[in-house]
Coordinates of C-alpha atoms and ligand atoms in Angstrom, one line a residue:
M268 CA 61.2 -40.9 -21.3
R269 CA 58.3 -42.4 -19.5
F270 CA 59.3 -43.1 -16.0
K271 CA 57.2 -45.8 -14.4
K272 CA 55.9 -45.8 -10.8
K273 CA 58.9 -47.4 -9.3
S274 CA 61.3 -44.9 -10.7
K275 CA 61.6 -42.7 -7.7
I276 CA 65.2 -41.7 -8.0
F277 CA 65.3 -39.6 -11.2
K278 CA 61.9 -38.0 -11.0
A279 CA 63.0 -34.9 -9.1
S280 CA 65.4 -32.7 -10.8
W281 CA 67.6 -32.4 -7.6
A282 CA 67.9 -36.1 -7.6
F283 CA 68.9 -36.1 -11.3
G284 CA 71.6 -33.5 -10.6
L285 CA 72.8 -35.5 -7.6
A286 CA 73.0 -38.7 -9.7
L287 CA 75.1 -36.9 -12.3
L288 CA 77.4 -35.6 -9.6
L289 CA 77.8 -38.9 -7.9
S290 CA 78.6 -40.8 -11.2
A291 CA 81.0 -38.1 -12.3
A292 CA 82.7 -38.2 -8.9
A293 CA 83.0 -42.0 -8.9
A294 CA 84.5 -42.0 -12.4
A295 CA 86.9 -39.2 -11.5
A296 CA 88.0 -41.2 -8.5
A297 CA 88.8 -44.2 -10.7
G298 CA 90.6 -42.0 -13.3
L299 CA 88.1 -42.8 -16.0
A300 CA 86.0 -40.8 -18.5
P301 CA 82.6 -40.3 -16.8
A302 CA 79.7 -42.8 -17.0
I303 CA 76.3 -41.5 -18.0
P304 CA 73.5 -42.0 -15.4
A305 CA 70.6 -44.0 -16.7
A306 CA 68.4 -40.9 -16.6
A307 CA 70.8 -39.1 -19.1
V308 CA 71.2 -41.9 -21.6
L309 CA 70.9 -40.5 -25.1
P310 CA 68.9 -40.9 -27.2
Q311 CA 66.2 -41.0 -24.6
P312 CA 65.0 -44.6 -24.2
T313 CA 61.2 -45.2 -24.4
A314 CA 60.9 -46.2 -20.8
V315 CA 63.4 -46.5 -17.9
T316 CA 62.3 -48.0 -14.6
M317 CA 64.8 -47.7 -11.8
Q318 CA 64.7 -50.5 -9.2
P319 CA 66.1 -48.8 -6.2
D320 CA 65.1 -51.7 -3.8
Q321 CA 67.3 -54.1 -5.8
A322 CA 71.1 -54.5 -5.5
P323 CA 73.2 -53.3 -8.5
F324 CA 75.2 -55.5 -10.9
A325 CA 78.9 -55.3 -10.2
L326 CA 81.7 -55.9 -12.8
D327 CA 83.9 -57.5 -10.2
P328 CA 84.3 -60.5 -10.2
K329 CA 84.1 -60.7 -13.9
P330 CA 80.8 -61.9 -15.3
L331 CA 80.5 -64.2 -18.3
V332 CA 78.8 -63.1 -21.5
T333 CA 76.5 -65.6 -23.1
A334 CA 74.6 -65.2 -26.4
P335 CA 72.8 -67.4 -29.0
A336 CA 74.5 -67.6 -32.4
A337 CA 72.2 -64.9 -33.9
L338 CA 73.4 -62.3 -31.3
V339 CA 77.1 -63.2 -31.2
G340 CA 78.1 -60.0 -33.0
P341 CA 76.8 -57.5 -30.5
A342 CA 77.7 -59.8 -27.6
Q343 CA 81.3 -60.0 -28.8
A344 CA 81.3 -56.2 -29.2
L345 CA 80.4 -55.9 -25.5
A346 CA 82.7 -58.7 -24.3
S347 CA 85.7 -57.2 -26.0
R348 CA 85.1 -53.7 -24.8
L349 CA 84.8 -55.0 -21.2
G350 CA 87.5 -57.6 -21.4
L351 CA 85.0 -60.5 -20.7
S352 CA 84.7 -64.0 -22.1
L353 CA 81.8 -65.0 -24.4
T354 CA 80.2 -68.4 -24.4
E355 CA 77.2 -69.8 -26.4
T356 CA 75.8 -72.0 -23.7
A357 CA 75.1 -70.4 -20.3
P358 CA 76.6 -72.2 -17.3
K359 CA 74.2 -73.3 -14.6
S360 CA 75.5 -70.8 -12.0
G361 CA 77.5 -67.6 -11.9
R362 CA 76.9 -64.0 -12.8
L363 CA 76.0 -63.4 -16.4
I364 CA 75.4 -60.8 -19.0
R365 CA 72.9 -62.8 -21.0
F366 CA 71.7 -62.1 -24.5
E367 CA 68.5 -63.7 -25.6
L368 CA 66.5 -63.8 -28.8
D369 CA 63.0 -62.8 -28.1
P370 CA 60.6 -62.2 -31.1
S371 CA 58.1 -60.5 -28.8
V372 CA 60.5 -57.5 -28.5
G373 CA 60.0 -56.5 -32.2
P374 CA 58.6 -55.7 -34.6
V375 CA 60.6 -52.5 -34.9
V376 CA 64.2 -53.2 -36.0
G377 CA 66.5 -51.9 -33.2
A378 CA 64.0 -52.5 -30.4
Y379 CA 65.4 -54.1 -27.2
R380 CA 64.9 -54.7 -23.5
L381 CA 67.6 -54.4 -20.9
Q382 CA 67.2 -55.7 -17.4
V383 CA 69.9 -55.1 -14.8
R384 CA 69.7 -57.2 -11.6
E385 CA 72.4 -58.2 -9.1
A386 CA 73.0 -61.7 -10.6
Q387 CA 72.3 -61.0 -14.2
I388 CA 72.1 -58.4 -17.0
T389 CA 69.6 -59.6 -19.6
I390 CA 69.5 -58.1 -23.1
S391 CA 66.5 -59.2 -25.1
A392 CA 66.1 -58.4 -28.8
A393 CA 64.4 -59.9 -31.8
E394 CA 67.4 -59.3 -34.1
P395 CA 71.0 -58.2 -33.7
A396 CA 70.6 -54.4 -34.2
G397 CA 68.4 -54.3 -31.1
A398 CA 71.0 -56.2 -29.1
F399 CA 73.6 -53.8 -30.4
Y400 CA 71.6 -50.8 -29.2
A401 CA 71.1 -52.4 -25.8
V402 CA 74.9 -52.7 -25.7
Q403 CA 75.3 -49.0 -26.5
T404 CA 72.9 -48.1 -23.7
L405 CA 74.8 -50.3 -21.3
L406 CA 78.2 -48.9 -22.4
Q407 CA 77.0 -45.3 -21.9
M408 CA 76.2 -46.2 -18.3
L409 CA 79.8 -47.4 -17.8
P410 CA 82.8 -45.2 -17.6
K411 CA 85.1 -45.3 -20.6
A412 CA 88.1 -47.2 -19.4
S413 CA 91.4 -45.5 -19.8
A414 CA 93.3 -48.5 -18.4
A415 CA 92.3 -52.1 -18.4
G416 CA 90.9 -53.4 -15.2
K417 CA 89.6 -50.1 -13.7
L418 CA 86.1 -50.8 -14.9
S419 CA 85.9 -53.6 -12.3
Q420 CA 85.3 -50.9 -9.7
F421 CA 82.0 -50.1 -11.2
S422 CA 78.4 -51.4 -10.9
I423 CA 75.3 -50.6 -12.8
P424 CA 72.1 -49.8 -10.8
A425 CA 69.2 -52.3 -11.0
L426 CA 66.8 -51.1 -13.7
D427 CA 64.5 -52.0 -16.6
I428 CA 64.7 -50.3 -19.9
T429 CA 62.4 -51.0 -22.9
D430 CA 63.4 -49.1 -26.0
A431 CA 62.7 -48.8 -29.7
P432 CA 63.5 -46.2 -32.4
R433 CA 60.8 -44.0 -33.9
F434 CA 62.4 -43.8 -37.3
V435 CA 64.2 -46.4 -39.4
W436 CA 66.5 -43.7 -41.1
R437 CA 68.7 -42.0 -38.6
G438 CA 71.4 -40.5 -40.6
L439 CA 74.4 -38.2 -41.1
M440 CA 75.7 -36.9 -44.4
L441 CA 79.4 -36.1 -44.8
D442 CA 80.6 -34.0 -47.8
V443 CA 84.0 -35.5 -48.6
A444 CA 84.1 -33.6 -52.0
R445 CA 84.6 -30.0 -50.9
H446 CA 87.2 -31.1 -48.3
F447 CA 88.3 -34.7 -48.2
H448 CA 88.0 -36.6 -44.9
G449 CA 90.0 -39.9 -44.9
V450 CA 89.1 -43.4 -43.7
E451 CA 90.4 -43.0 -40.1
R452 CA 88.4 -39.8 -39.6
V453 CA 85.3 -41.4 -41.0
K454 CA 85.8 -44.4 -38.7
R455 CA 86.0 -42.1 -35.6
M456 CA 82.7 -40.5 -36.8
L457 CA 81.1 -44.0 -37.2
D458 CA 82.2 -44.8 -33.6
Q459 CA 80.2 -41.9 -32.3
M460 CA 77.3 -42.5 -34.6
A461 CA 77.0 -46.0 -33.2
V462 CA 77.1 -44.8 -29.5
Y463 CA 74.1 -42.6 -30.4
K464 CA 72.3 -45.3 -32.4
L465 CA 72.5 -43.5 -35.8
N466 CA 72.3 -46.0 -38.7
R467 CA 73.0 -44.3 -42.0
L468 CA 76.1 -42.6 -43.2
H469 CA 75.6 -40.8 -46.5
L470 CA 78.9 -39.9 -48.3
H471 CA 78.6 -37.0 -50.8
L472 CA 81.4 -38.4 -53.0
S473 CA 81.5 -35.9 -55.8
D474 CA 81.0 -32.2 -56.5
D475 CA 82.7 -29.4 -58.3
S476 CA 85.6 -29.4 -55.9
G477 CA 86.6 -33.0 -56.2
W478 CA 85.7 -36.6 -57.1
R479 CA 86.5 -38.9 -54.2
V480 CA 86.1 -42.5 -55.2
A481 CA 88.3 -44.6 -57.5
I482 CA 86.4 -46.0 -60.6
K483 CA 88.4 -48.6 -62.5
A484 CA 86.9 -47.9 -65.9
Y485 CA 87.6 -44.1 -65.6
P486 CA 91.0 -43.5 -64.1
L487 CA 91.0 -39.8 -64.9
L488 CA 88.2 -39.3 -62.3
T489 CA 90.9 -39.8 -59.7
T490 CA 94.1 -38.7 -61.4
I491 CA 92.4 -35.4 -62.5
G492 CA 89.0 -35.2 -60.8
A493 CA 90.3 -36.0 -57.3
R494 CA 92.9 -33.2 -57.5
G495 CA 92.1 -30.0 -55.5
D496 CA 89.5 -29.1 -53.0
Y497 CA 87.4 -26.1 -52.0
S498 CA 90.3 -24.3 -50.4
N499 CA 93.0 -25.2 -52.8
P500 CA 92.4 -26.3 -56.4
K501 CA 96.0 -27.3 -56.7
R502 CA 96.1 -29.8 -53.8
G503 CA 97.2 -33.4 -54.8
A504 CA 94.6 -36.1 -55.5
Q505 CA 92.5 -37.2 -52.5
F506 CA 90.1 -40.1 -52.8
Y507 CA 89.0 -43.4 -51.4
S508 CA 90.4 -46.5 -53.1
A509 CA 88.3 -49.6 -53.4
A510 CA 90.1 -51.0 -50.3
D511 CA 89.2 -47.8 -48.4
I512 CA 85.6 -48.1 -49.3
R513 CA 85.5 -51.8 -48.3
A514 CA 87.1 -50.8 -44.9
I515 CA 84.5 -48.0 -44.3
V516 CA 81.6 -50.2 -45.3
A517 CA 82.8 -53.1 -43.1
Y518 CA 83.5 -50.9 -40.1
A519 CA 80.0 -49.3 -40.5
A520 CA 78.3 -52.7 -40.9
E521 CA 79.9 -53.9 -37.6
R522 CA 78.1 -50.9 -36.1
Y523 CA 74.8 -51.6 -37.9
I524 CA 75.3 -48.5 -40.1
E525 CA 74.5 -48.6 -43.8
V526 CA 76.7 -46.5 -46.1
V527 CA 74.8 -44.6 -48.8
P528 CA 77.0 -43.3 -51.6
E529 CA 76.1 -40.2 -53.6
I530 CA 77.4 -39.1 -57.0
D531 CA 75.8 -35.7 -57.5
M532 CA 74.4 -35.4 -61.0
P533 CA 73.6 -33.7 -63.5
G534 CA 74.8 -30.5 -61.8
H535 CA 77.5 -30.2 -59.1
S536 CA 79.7 -32.3 -61.4
G537 CA 82.6 -30.0 -62.1
A538 CA 85.3 -32.4 -60.9
A539 CA 84.2 -35.2 -63.3
A540 CA 83.9 -32.5 -66.0
R541 CA 87.6 -31.7 -65.7
A542 CA 88.4 -35.4 -66.1
Y543 CA 86.0 -36.3 -69.0
P544 CA 84.9 -33.0 -70.6
E545 CA 83.3 -34.9 -73.6
F546 CA 80.3 -35.9 -71.4
F547 CA 79.7 -32.3 -70.1
D548 CA 78.3 -29.0 -71.1
G549 CA 81.5 -26.9 -70.8
R550 CA 80.7 -26.0 -67.2
V551 CA 79.8 -28.2 -64.3
S552 CA 76.8 -30.2 -65.6
F553 CA 76.5 -33.4 -67.7
N554 CA 75.4 -33.1 -71.3
P555 CA 72.1 -34.9 -71.0
A556 CA 71.7 -35.2 -74.8
H557 CA 74.9 -37.1 -75.4
P558 CA 74.4 -40.9 -75.5
G559 CA 78.0 -41.4 -74.2
T560 CA 76.9 -39.6 -71.0
Y561 CA 74.6 -42.5 -70.1
R562 CA 77.2 -45.2 -70.9
F563 CA 79.6 -43.3 -68.7
I564 CA 77.2 -43.0 -65.8
D565 CA 76.0 -46.6 -66.1
T566 CA 79.5 -47.9 -65.8
V567 CA 80.2 -45.6 -62.8
L568 CA 76.9 -46.7 -61.1
G569 CA 77.8 -50.4 -61.8
E570 CA 81.1 -50.0 -60.0
L571 CA 79.5 -48.1 -57.2
A572 CA 77.0 -50.9 -56.7
S573 CA 79.8 -53.4 -56.5
L574 CA 81.7 -51.2 -53.9
F575 CA 78.7 -50.4 -51.7
P576 CA 76.6 -53.4 -50.7
G577 CA 73.8 -51.2 -49.2
R578 CA 70.3 -50.8 -50.6
Y579 CA 70.6 -47.2 -51.9
I580 CA 72.4 -45.1 -54.4
H581 CA 72.0 -41.3 -54.3
F582 CA 72.2 -39.5 -57.6
G583 CA 71.9 -35.9 -56.3
G584 CA 69.7 -34.0 -58.7
D585 CA 69.9 -30.7 -56.7
E586 CA 70.4 -27.2 -57.9
V587 CA 70.4 -27.7 -61.7
W588 CA 70.0 -23.9 -62.1
I589 CA 69.6 -22.8 -65.6
D590 CA 72.3 -20.1 -65.3
K591 CA 74.8 -22.7 -64.1
T592 CA 74.4 -24.9 -67.2
R593 CA 74.9 -24.2 -70.9
W594 CA 72.0 -26.4 -71.7
G595 CA 69.9 -23.5 -73.1
E596 CA 72.5 -22.8 -75.8
M597 CA 73.5 -26.4 -76.8
P598 CA 71.8 -27.6 -80.0
D599 CA 71.7 -31.2 -79.0
V600 CA 70.1 -30.4 -75.6
L601 CA 67.6 -28.1 -77.3
A602 CA 66.7 -30.8 -79.8
M603 CA 66.2 -33.2 -76.8
A604 CA 64.0 -30.6 -75.2
R605 CA 62.0 -30.3 -78.3
D606 CA 61.4 -34.0 -78.6
L607 CA 60.4 -34.2 -74.9
S608 CA 57.9 -31.3 -75.2
P609 CA 54.3 -32.0 -75.8
A610 CA 53.0 -30.6 -79.1
G611 CA 52.3 -27.0 -78.9
G612 CA 54.5 -26.5 -75.9
N613 CA 56.6 -23.5 -75.1
S614 CA 59.2 -22.4 -77.6
V615 CA 62.5 -24.2 -77.5
G616 CA 65.1 -22.8 -75.1
E617 CA 62.7 -21.6 -72.5
A618 CA 63.4 -22.8 -69.0
P619 CA 60.3 -25.0 -68.7
Q620 CA 61.6 -27.1 -71.6
I621 CA 65.1 -27.3 -70.2
K622 CA 63.4 -28.5 -67.0
R623 CA 61.9 -31.3 -69.0
V624 CA 65.4 -32.4 -69.9
E625 CA 66.3 -32.3 -66.2
A626 CA 63.3 -34.5 -65.5
E627 CA 64.2 -36.9 -68.2
F628 CA 67.7 -37.2 -66.8
A629 CA 66.3 -37.9 -63.3
R630 CA 64.0 -40.6 -64.8
R631 CA 66.9 -42.3 -66.5
M632 CA 69.0 -42.2 -63.3
V633 CA 66.2 -43.9 -61.3
Q634 CA 65.9 -46.6 -64.0
M635 CA 69.6 -47.1 -64.1
I636 CA 70.0 -47.4 -60.4
K637 CA 67.1 -49.8 -60.3
K638 CA 68.8 -51.9 -63.0
H639 CA 71.9 -52.1 -60.7
G640 CA 69.6 -53.6 -58.0
R641 CA 69.5 -50.5 -55.8
I642 CA 66.9 -47.9 -54.8
A643 CA 67.5 -44.4 -56.1
I644 CA 67.6 -41.4 -53.8
G645 CA 67.5 -37.8 -55.0
W646 CA 67.4 -34.4 -53.4
D647 CA 63.9 -33.0 -53.4
E648 CA 64.2 -31.0 -56.7
V649 CA 63.6 -34.4 -58.4
I650 CA 59.9 -34.3 -57.5
A651 CA 59.5 -31.9 -60.4
A652 CA 60.1 -34.9 -62.7
G653 CA 56.7 -36.3 -61.6
L654 CA 58.1 -39.8 -61.3
T655 CA 56.0 -42.5 -59.7
D656 CA 58.9 -44.9 -59.2
D657 CA 59.8 -46.5 -56.0
M658 CA 62.5 -44.2 -54.7
V659 CA 63.5 -41.9 -51.8
V660 CA 63.2 -38.2 -51.9
Q661 CA 65.5 -36.3 -49.5
W662 CA 63.8 -33.1 -48.5
W663 CA 66.2 -30.2 -47.8
R664 CA 64.5 -27.0 -49.2
M665 CA 62.7 -25.7 -46.1
D666 CA 60.9 -23.1 -48.4
H667 CA 59.4 -26.0 -50.3
P668 CA 57.5 -27.9 -47.7
E669 CA 55.1 -29.1 -50.4
A670 CA 57.9 -31.3 -51.8
V671 CA 57.3 -33.8 -49.0
H672 CA 53.6 -34.0 -49.8
T673 CA 54.3 -34.3 -53.5
A674 CA 56.8 -37.1 -53.0
L675 CA 54.4 -39.0 -50.7
K676 CA 51.5 -38.5 -53.2
Q677 CA 53.8 -39.9 -55.9
G678 CA 54.2 -43.0 -53.7
Q679 CA 57.7 -42.3 -52.8
A680 CA 59.5 -42.5 -49.4
V681 CA 61.0 -39.4 -47.8
V682 CA 64.0 -38.6 -45.7
L683 CA 63.9 -35.2 -43.9
S684 CA 66.9 -32.9 -44.0
P685 CA 65.5 -29.4 -43.8
V686 CA 68.2 -26.8 -43.9
D687 CA 66.8 -24.7 -41.0
R688 CA 66.9 -27.7 -38.6
L689 CA 69.5 -30.2 -39.6
Y690 CA 72.3 -28.5 -41.7
L691 CA 75.3 -28.9 -39.5
D692 CA 77.5 -26.7 -41.6
Y693 CA 75.4 -23.8 -40.2
P694 CA 76.6 -22.1 -37.0
A695 CA 75.6 -23.6 -33.7
G696 CA 75.2 -20.2 -32.0
L697 CA 74.8 -16.6 -32.9
G698 CA 78.0 -15.0 -34.2
E699 CA 79.7 -18.4 -34.5
P700 CA 81.4 -19.7 -37.6
G701 CA 79.5 -21.7 -40.2
A702 CA 78.1 -21.5 -43.7
P703 CA 76.6 -18.1 -44.5
W704 CA 74.5 -19.1 -47.5
E705 CA 71.1 -20.4 -48.5
G706 CA 68.4 -21.1 -46.0
N707 CA 70.3 -19.9 -43.0
T708 CA 67.6 -17.3 -42.2
G709 CA 66.0 -18.9 -39.1
G710 CA 68.9 -18.3 -36.7
P711 CA 71.7 -20.7 -35.7
I712 CA 71.1 -24.5 -35.7
S713 CA 71.5 -24.9 -32.0
V714 CA 71.0 -28.1 -30.0
E715 CA 67.9 -26.5 -28.6
K716 CA 66.5 -25.8 -32.0
I717 CA 67.1 -29.3 -33.2
V718 CA 65.4 -31.0 -30.2
A719 CA 62.5 -28.6 -30.2
W720 CA 61.6 -29.9 -33.6
E721 CA 58.8 -32.3 -34.2
P722 CA 59.8 -33.8 -37.6
M723 CA 56.6 -35.4 -38.8
P724 CA 55.0 -33.1 -41.3
V725 CA 51.4 -32.2 -40.4
G726 CA 48.4 -33.4 -42.4
L727 CA 49.7 -36.9 -43.4
Q728 CA 47.6 -40.0 -43.3
A729 CA 49.0 -42.9 -41.3
E730 CA 50.1 -44.8 -44.5
Q731 CA 52.0 -41.6 -45.7
Q732 CA 53.6 -41.2 -42.2
A733 CA 54.9 -44.7 -42.6
R734 CA 56.8 -43.6 -45.7
V735 CA 58.6 -40.8 -43.9
L736 CA 61.6 -43.0 -43.2
G737 CA 63.3 -40.6 -40.9
L738 CA 65.9 -37.9 -40.9
E739 CA 69.5 -37.1 -41.9
A740 CA 71.7 -34.2 -40.9
P741 CA 74.0 -33.1 -43.7
L742 CA 77.5 -31.7 -42.9
W743 CA 78.7 -29.8 -46.0
T744 CA 82.4 -29.0 -45.8
E745 CA 83.1 -25.9 -47.8
N746 CA 84.4 -24.5 -44.5
V747 CA 85.3 -27.7 -42.8
R748 CA 88.9 -28.6 -43.5
S749 CA 90.3 -30.0 -40.3
E750 CA 89.2 -32.8 -38.1
S751 CA 89.0 -30.5 -35.1
Y752 CA 86.6 -28.2 -36.9
L753 CA 84.6 -31.3 -38.1
E754 CA 84.3 -32.4 -34.5
Y755 CA 83.3 -28.9 -33.4
M756 CA 80.4 -28.9 -35.9
L757 CA 79.3 -32.5 -35.1
Y758 CA 79.4 -32.5 -31.3
P759 CA 77.2 -32.2 -29.4
R760 CA 74.7 -31.6 -32.2
L761 CA 75.1 -35.3 -33.4
A762 CA 73.4 -36.3 -30.1
A763 CA 70.5 -33.9 -30.7
V764 CA 69.9 -35.3 -34.2
A765 CA 70.0 -38.8 -32.8
E766 CA 67.5 -37.8 -30.1
V767 CA 64.9 -36.5 -32.6
A768 CA 65.4 -39.5 -34.8
W769 CA 64.9 -42.0 -32.0
R770 CA 62.6 -40.6 -29.3
E771 CA 58.9 -41.2 -29.5
Q772 CA 57.9 -37.6 -30.2
A773 CA 59.0 -34.0 -29.4
N774 CA 58.4 -34.6 -25.7
S775 CA 61.2 -33.0 -23.8
A776 CA 61.9 -29.3 -23.2
P777 CA 65.1 -28.2 -24.8
E778 CA 66.5 -27.1 -21.4
T779 CA 66.0 -30.7 -20.1
F780 CA 67.9 -32.1 -23.0
V781 CA 70.7 -29.6 -22.5
K782 CA 71.0 -30.8 -18.9
R783 CA 71.1 -34.4 -20.0
L784 CA 73.8 -33.6 -22.5
E785 CA 76.2 -32.3 -19.9
P786 CA 77.7 -35.7 -18.9
H787 CA 78.0 -36.6 -22.6
I788 CA 80.0 -33.4 -23.3
A789 CA 82.3 -34.2 -20.3
R790 CA 82.8 -37.7 -21.7
W791 CA 83.6 -36.5 -25.2
K792 CA 86.0 -34.0 -23.8
A793 CA 87.7 -36.7 -21.7
Q794 CA 88.0 -38.7 -25.0
G795 CA 89.8 -35.8 -26.6
L796 CA 87.1 -34.8 -29.0
N797 CA 86.8 -31.1 -29.8
V798 CA 83.2 -30.8 -28.7
R799 CA 81.5 -27.4 -28.6
G800 CA 80.9 -26.8 -24.9
S801 CA 79.9 -23.2 -25.1
R802 CA 80.1 -20.1 -27.3
D803 CA 83.5 -19.4 -26.0
D804 CA 84.8 -22.5 -27.8
A805 CA 84.0 -20.8 -31.1
N806 CA 86.7 -18.2 -30.9
Q807 CA 89.4 -20.3 -32.5
Y808 CA 87.2 -20.9 -35.6
R809 CA 86.2 -17.3 -36.3
V810 CA 89.3 -17.0 -38.5
H811 CA 89.5 -20.7 -39.4
Ligands
ACM164 C1 71.8 -29.1 -51.1 O1 72.0 -28.5 -50.1 N1 72.1 -28.5 -52.3 C2 71.2 -30.4 -51.2

């Protein structure tokens, strides 16, 4: 955060501590979950200028909210949270929270200005997402009301904030295949994502453990494929109906969050294989040589495109390990490999040729997704296909940093999800529970480790940097069954992920971030969330 000259109050750390204390005390006195002081708003705004010589803005008597038609959505969100009335035309006098469209605030989507003075709060943005983020900043600085009316005891200090996100892609991924997490749970997660200005929710909808979305043309995907999960293969079917998906998508859209569906293919498809074995290899991978496979996938992708209005469909593409498929012994796949091999290539059945089949599968997925009017996303293994299509590559394999450069050279966009920084299924601290497998060699994924990370890969030209869309933290759920454990893995790390995705650069010491996190942890706890406060909180999950 760049504090400008006038910002005397929060420069010294003692003053910062005092501000935290005073705000917590005021909130406690009113019986409310604590407010966050301006200096501790997360993610860190680009610039905060306190105006200590000016009077604060009080919520009593009630101000009016006014907004032009284009910003009514975010204005309504604020008005209903604070119990205020919204009008489109501002009255001549009276205290206001005024939204204004100001094209000069852009060009970055999500940019805003927030000015707090005694008579008026002014929120300026070039488009609604920016106004929505200004509202989130404002709401963080107010206590969370536990009872209507109590908020009126509060005022917001005079200040100026200018703010804009660094990255356009600020995401979380939730694996609902290994253990299913229902609509209400996802909505609660979307609520917190919105507070921290995250804007992509990637749902990993299928894997070996379960298929989690109803597809009308293939009912066995849910009657058979949705049965069971990672803990219990006999559990009854769990999946999202079309109405569930519509509810999630709409709830996310109200929070300026785009939902990205993933059907993981051609590997990781064991659940679909149980339902429609004729399109598979006898294990967990599609049969890439069977024409029916592509008709099946095309229909599934078509239904997916009608369920999810967002711009992207993720087709997985990860971990098609040769020893996990039967491709090397299937005559039709070997024939396909032979046809794909350049003359004089390796002998049939060798892994390189099977890899060509995998590449051909990826190529067809990208084309099919494009045909359905969406942009394809694949995990970074898909770079081996050498595609030059307009698509997004999601980098996860930290031991393959070249994948980012290859994707960018191929003209593609990249989302960063390296396992050693952003995999939220890994432990948050030494000796704590979490996934024990691949990539987890660099120590726990602590808040400090996340915020110490400068995500932009080195050695990129400006044009390539512009195609690094941002970052996304995956939460795989082999171990995550309950909502309490889900919350434990998400909070407070969600705020650290948001910080790295939003702030200008890796510019704050991890200790400073941890300090700024304190009032957020107190607030989450007051809301009843099972946030990890310290290592001691891990005890209950050691035997989870
Ligand atoms: C992955 O973790 N297999 C993308």
